[in-house]
XYZ file of C-alpha atoms in Angstrom:
266
model
C 122.281 -65.041 69.009
C 120.580 -62.148 67.220
C 118.533 -59.190 68.383
C 115.508 -57.548 66.804
C 115.300 -53.757 66.898
C 111.924 -52.105 66.323
C 112.143 -48.351 65.759
C 109.101 -47.156 67.702
C 109.915 -43.482 67.197
C 112.400 -41.484 65.187
C 112.453 -38.084 63.528
C 111.490 -39.457 60.124
C 108.632 -41.577 58.888
C 109.401 -44.432 56.543
C 109.120 -42.961 53.021
C 107.582 -46.188 51.743
C 105.074 -46.515 54.557
C 101.407 -45.580 54.664
C 101.952 -42.883 57.319
C 100.027 -44.886 59.904
C 102.729 -44.190 62.491
C 103.707 -40.990 64.246
C 107.142 -39.550 63.549
C 108.461 -36.839 65.891
C 111.798 -35.430 66.970
C 113.024 -37.990 69.455
C 114.030 -41.610 69.769
C 112.530 -44.824 71.090
C 113.767 -48.338 70.301
C 112.391 -51.719 71.362
C 115.251 -54.235 71.459
C 114.694 -57.922 72.042
C 116.686 -61.139 72.095
C 115.628 -64.589 73.296
C 116.173 -63.628 76.935
C 115.364 -59.946 77.411
C 113.244 -57.075 76.099
C 114.559 -53.529 76.511
C 112.901 -50.209 75.726
C 115.637 -47.693 74.973
C 114.274 -44.159 75.422
C 110.632 -43.128 75.129
C 110.598 -40.143 72.774
C 108.781 -36.908 73.777
C 105.272 -38.238 74.526
C 102.946 -41.216 74.092
C 103.815 -41.656 70.400
C 106.124 -44.614 71.140
C 103.201 -46.444 72.756
C 100.827 -45.589 69.914
C 103.334 -46.842 67.351
C 104.065 -49.982 69.384
C 100.377 -50.855 69.224
C 100.343 -50.332 65.461
C 103.471 -52.447 65.045
C 102.305 -55.288 67.289
C 105.007 -54.696 69.904
C 104.123 -55.777 73.452
C 105.619 -53.453 76.089
C 103.966 -55.040 79.129
C 106.782 -57.488 79.895
C 109.909 -55.383 79.651
C 113.096 -56.492 81.313
C 113.781 -52.761 81.720
C 113.338 -49.343 80.193
C 116.642 -47.516 79.758
C 116.738 -43.716 79.588
C 119.826 -42.418 77.826
C 119.536 -38.942 79.421
C 117.083 -36.385 80.759
C 116.160 -34.380 77.658
C 112.433 -34.257 76.918
C 112.724 -35.932 73.507
C 114.148 -39.055 75.149
C 112.251 -39.309 78.450
C 109.001 -37.489 77.659
C 107.106 -40.753 77.273
C 107.890 -41.978 80.796
C 104.330 -41.302 82.112
C 103.034 -43.883 79.613
C 105.277 -46.704 80.842
C 103.552 -49.516 82.780
C 103.347 -49.022 86.555
C 106.248 -50.573 88.464
C 108.350 -50.747 85.296
C 112.069 -51.115 85.973
C 113.863 -47.986 84.752
C 117.658 -47.808 84.456
C 119.250 -44.371 84.148
C 121.795 -41.943 85.587
C 121.073 -40.320 89.002
C 120.933 -36.855 87.371
C 118.272 -37.743 84.812
C 115.682 -35.473 86.464
C 117.845 -32.322 86.637
C 116.130 -29.156 85.408
C 117.875 -27.938 82.266
C 117.569 -25.331 79.550
C 119.103 -24.410 76.241
C 120.811 -21.029 76.713
C 123.118 -18.396 75.255
C 125.433 -15.979 77.095
C 124.563 -12.314 76.599
C 126.450 -9.368 78.165
C 127.519 -11.388 81.180
C 124.049 -12.885 81.618
C 122.901 -16.361 80.609
C 119.628 -16.189 78.706
C 117.551 -19.365 78.973
C 115.788 -20.112 75.701
C 113.906 -23.388 76.079
C 113.313 -25.889 78.828
C 114.840 -29.231 77.841
C 113.734 -31.296 80.830
C 110.383 -32.513 82.151
C 108.958 -32.911 85.643
C 108.354 -36.635 85.372
C 106.986 -38.491 88.382
C 109.321 -41.445 88.815
C 107.734 -42.667 92.064
C 105.533 -45.158 90.156
C 108.526 -47.086 88.885
C 111.333 -49.316 90.110
C 114.198 -46.911 89.608
C 117.792 -48.092 89.288
C 120.013 -45.030 89.249
C 123.596 -45.775 88.350
C 126.524 -43.609 87.279
C 128.642 -46.758 86.894
C 128.251 -49.686 84.467
C 125.358 -51.997 85.268
C 124.443 -55.398 83.863
C 120.851 -55.580 82.575
C 119.686 -59.079 81.822
C 122.069 -61.560 80.228
C 123.790 -59.620 77.423
C 122.593 -56.050 77.859
C 124.608 -53.506 79.821
C 124.179 -49.883 80.905
C 127.366 -47.885 80.304
C 127.036 -45.588 83.268
C 128.624 -42.129 83.056
C 130.930 -41.641 80.088
C 134.207 -39.818 80.875
C 135.116 -36.994 78.500
C 138.359 -35.010 78.767
C 136.969 -31.877 77.102
C 133.167 -32.031 77.323
C 130.942 -29.647 75.383
C 128.211 -27.738 77.219
C 124.633 -27.948 75.944
C 122.786 -25.219 77.822
C 122.558 -24.873 81.595
C 121.311 -26.782 84.626
C 119.109 -25.121 87.232
C 116.662 -22.239 87.228
C 118.404 -19.663 89.432
C 122.108 -20.383 89.142
C 123.474 -21.062 85.665
C 125.738 -24.101 85.723
C 126.957 -25.417 82.395
C 125.178 -28.601 81.363
C 127.662 -31.139 80.023
C 124.917 -33.808 79.912
C 126.908 -35.976 82.324
C 123.805 -38.104 82.785
C 124.005 -39.443 79.229
C 124.787 -43.137 79.019
C 124.331 -45.753 76.338
C 122.949 -49.268 76.088
C 125.434 -51.986 75.154
C 124.626 -55.416 73.755
C 127.346 -58.063 73.793
C 126.681 -60.017 70.617
C 128.687 -62.962 69.301
C 129.926 -60.648 66.525
C 131.027 -57.794 68.805
C 129.442 -54.900 70.648
C 126.225 -53.259 69.526
C 126.055 -49.754 71.005
C 122.754 -47.890 71.235
C 123.187 -44.120 71.564
C 120.428 -41.658 72.431
C 121.935 -38.352 71.308
C 125.706 -38.613 71.457
C 126.242 -35.444 73.502
C 129.297 -37.037 75.108
C 130.916 -37.561 71.716
C 130.844 -40.635 69.513
C 134.543 -41.378 69.888
C 134.550 -41.139 73.693
C 131.364 -43.226 73.867
C 132.839 -46.068 71.815
C 136.149 -46.056 73.707
C 134.303 -46.197 77.024
C 132.214 -49.162 75.877
C 135.338 -50.994 74.734
C 137.066 -50.251 78.024
C 134.325 -51.475 80.359
C 133.545 -54.629 78.365
C 137.032 -55.616 77.234
C 135.594 -56.158 73.739
C 137.197 -54.125 70.965
C 135.251 -55.093 67.867
C 132.105 -53.083 67.220
C 129.415 -54.928 65.315
C 127.050 -51.945 65.111
C 126.522 -48.393 66.323
C 122.851 -47.410 66.346
C 121.229 -44.114 67.311
C 121.719 -40.368 67.427
C 125.274 -39.117 66.929
C 124.605 -35.365 67.335
C 126.286 -34.419 64.070
C 123.478 -32.503 62.350
C 125.308 -29.177 62.725
C 128.841 -30.364 63.492
C 131.823 -28.588 61.940
C 133.657 -30.186 59.003
C 136.687 -30.578 61.289
C 134.711 -32.609 63.839
C 132.995 -34.649 61.153
C 136.322 -35.458 59.528
C 137.703 -36.622 62.889
C 134.662 -38.845 63.469
C 134.901 -40.200 59.939
C 138.579 -41.072 60.368
C 137.877 -42.670 63.738
C 135.150 -44.876 62.281
C 137.365 -45.731 59.316
C 139.977 -47.080 61.732
C 137.368 -48.728 63.965
C 135.778 -50.624 61.071
C 132.378 -51.343 62.635
C 130.262 -53.789 60.652
C 127.272 -51.424 60.607
C 126.664 -47.725 61.272
C 123.024 -46.773 61.741
C 122.596 -43.048 62.294
C 119.202 -41.570 63.113
C 117.600 -38.798 65.197
C 120.162 -35.981 65.673
C 122.760 -37.476 63.327
C 121.011 -35.466 60.627
C 121.444 -35.407 56.861
C 124.658 -33.395 57.257
C 126.164 -35.974 59.596
C 125.107 -38.934 57.490
C 126.594 -37.253 54.423
C 130.044 -37.483 56.031
C 129.635 -41.130 57.030
C 129.529 -43.231 53.837
C 127.575 -46.466 54.093
C 125.495 -45.277 57.027
C 121.990 -46.731 57.242
C 119.330 -44.181 58.243
C 116.561 -45.887 60.245
C 113.082 -44.370 60.282
C 109.961 -44.829 62.400
C 108.478 -48.280 61.881
C 111.652 -49.956 60.618
C 112.667 -53.342 62.017
C 116.252 -54.610 61.976
C 117.854 -57.915 62.959
C 121.497 -57.693 64.054
C 124.071 -60.038 65.488
């Protein structure tokens, strides 16, 4: 059984296209097999819906929309989802969060990274633990990380480090192995993959698709990720969004999806 992945929104436009689609910083994928249709992330605004219309993608009969985490470039399009849409995400997806830097004992907030989405119109399924979605799709739940990295702060008044604990991934159990869809990879590519293997009992990875958060990673981290993937031997690596040119440079053979691309895997 195969799946079709339509890239509704990604940072880059297809170089060979006619620029009829919007490309913005963010991610939104429409993933479909013969049983289920999943929208993985919504990008920052209504661009995913605009592009879906241009691409002939019908979003009115989704099995579910899955939100990888609560950053605006992944859940900003929520207001444009159909009423009563089933949304699967972590319970902390709506936490208020900011990028920030410490300065003389004070934490300076630089940019708000969350949105005040109204989720009352939807059928919300909040889960910090793995959850089956349809026949072969699965929500990873919270991904354990021994030494998590902080990305800004949570809350307006009291500065608590934001380890993006709400970030989960979408897993597809194909006949050829796992296909893992990653929004941003804040929890670390290696920990994400190991968690998916652990909860499914499936070791072989057919494909890793999404943002790996390597655009400004250190050479040391990139080398570790490269060695990990070399040992893992996934059939396909498809790095987009925050993987960046720098990250893709360190991952030979990586495909770089762009807005409007369509892939068939599995």
